[in-house]
Every structure is written in C-alpha cells, then in structure tokens.
Amino acid sequence: MKFVHALFVVPVQVQSHVLLLIMTILGLFFEQNDKLVNANNLLSGQEDLVTFLTEHKVHIAASLPCYSAKNVNLQRGSGVFDKSIQALRLLNSAGYGKEGTNLELDLVYNPLGAFLPPAQEDLKVKYEEELWEMFGIRFSKLFTITNMPIKRFADFLYRRGELEGYMELLVRNYNLNAMETVMCRNILNVGWNGQLYDCDFNQQLDMPLIQTRRSLEEGDKQSDTPSRRPPTVWDLETVDDLNGSVIVVDNHCFGCTAGMGSSCQGTVV
C-alpha cells in the first residue's frame, strides 16, 4: 500500500522557464524540500538552470557510478565522465555540496556488473577521497543503488548469458526488512507529461501508477476499485488522494529488496 510523503524526480534537461512551470505546479502539492531534481544531464549551455536551482534550494541527485573515468565511460559511454565532472564543479561553484549552504548535492552509485553494491558508508569515504583529491569536488551524501534487471542492463546481462544468474542472486538475497522502506511505498515519479508512476523503474517500463478510489458507505466495509485510466499530476488535489493505492510490481522489484535494499535514496535497511 502507498502512503505518499512526496519526493518528485524531475529531469533537468529542459530550459529554465519550463522547469519553473514544473516546480510551480509541484509547489501546489509539496513543500520545497520535498522536491528532488535528477541532474544527470546538466550540460554546457544550461548554466542558467544552476542559478534557478540555487535560488529555489532544490535538492539535487546526480548519478556517478564510479569515481574512475574508465569505469564510468565503460558503462555510460565515451566522454560522459568528463561531462559529469564539469557539471559537479559547476554545482560546487554555486554552493552545492558545501556545509552551511543548505544546498544538497547527492551522488548515486550503481555496480558495473551483475553483483550487489558494497556497503554505502564505506564507499562514500572512498568517493570523498578520490573526488576531492583528483577534482576538488565536494558532495553531501552517496547513495548506492542496485542495478535493476530491465532495459539496457537486462540486455547487457542477456548477451553475456548472465540474466538468469543475476535474477537468482536478487531472489536469493531477498530481505524482508527492506519491504518497509522501499521507495514505491511513499514516493512518486512524474513523467514529462505529468503521468504518475510508483518509481523510476516502472516509468522506464511504462507501468503507470494505479489509483484506487475509495468507496465508503456507513456500515459497509471499505472497498477499492481501480480508476478507469492511470492518473496524472493534473488529476490530484493532494497527494493524499493516492494513499492506500495498490503498488504495481513485477520481477524487477526484487532489485529493491535484495541485500541492504535499494531506493533512490540508497540503501533502506
């Protein structure tokens, strides 16, 4: 069952006036510190977005799967690491990731292969050492996320004959305690068109959130019936409208419940 406390993930690869519209809409539903922007694609020519994000004190999370150029470029493509470092330096120069500024800059790690991520706190120490010594970069927190067996990563595993073994690894390491705090229980993902999803992975798989409409009559038991179409952000008066909705799940969900658990804010156990 879903009980939303509302963390939104919004793409940064839009112009500032479009982002302003998005943030204004989200402001109708959530407090400022409940908005989180994924800064994976902050590129040259979008420096005005840094000013916008700073002024609104938006919490930023940036994917950086390793502190090594070789490993990042291997996973994400040639030149991606240099662009990531450029973007992080730009954010640092605006105060992001520095103590006392109230500008949160978190980094996100995911494994380069078919294995579970290492201990989050231990890896954070290594990231801090390498990024500061090599590039003078500071950040707030490091989140470790398990690779989901979907899309590009699933294709990668299939080509190597490792997909079945990886799924067995996730199922074998299922952690019941992780179920209490997985992100789909209290977080929403919003697509570019306002479509709502239980998580980012469901969005990639085009598995929209299913809203249930509560029908209560005096003396009768509560019953839940699915809405006729998937809801969008435009259909909500408040996120409380979604409380109690059934979460859409599939085999990839074992990725969030394996080991120490996984969410857009790192380990959950």
Tab-separated table of C-alpha atoms in Angstrom, residues 8 10 29-30 54 61 82 95 98 114 118 131 173-175 192 197 249 251 258 260-261 268:
chain	number	residue	atom	x	y	z
A	8	PHE	CA	9.479	14.083	-7.040
A	10	VAL	CA	12.210	15.843	-12.401
A	29	PHE	CA	1.341	19.831	-3.665
A	30	PHE	CA	4.641	19.713	-1.776
A	54	THR	CA	20.188	27.527	-6.268
A	61	ALA	CA	20.905	13.934	-7.001
A	82	ASP	CA	34.250	14.470	-18.112
A	95	GLY	CA	27.498	26.313	-3.230
A	98	LYS	CA	29.169	22.506	0.792
A	114	ALA	CA	25.960	-8.470	-12.063
A	118	PRO	CA	29.066	-2.618	-1.402
A	131	LEU	CA	36.774	13.205	-5.927
A	173	ASN	CA	19.328	-12.195	-1.239
A	174	TYR	CA	15.724	-11.088	-0.686
A	175	ASN	CA	15.489	-9.098	2.555
A	192	TRP	CA	7.416	14.723	-18.587
A	197	TYR	CA	4.464	6.105	-11.543
A	249	VAL	CA	5.059	-4.747	-9.081
A	251	ASN	CA	10.115	-9.318	-11.215
A	258	ALA	CA	17.926	-7.600	-2.209
A	260	MET	CA	20.544	-3.967	2.204
A	261	GLY	CA	17.685	-2.856	-0.014
A	268	VAL	CA	16.963	1.153	3.042
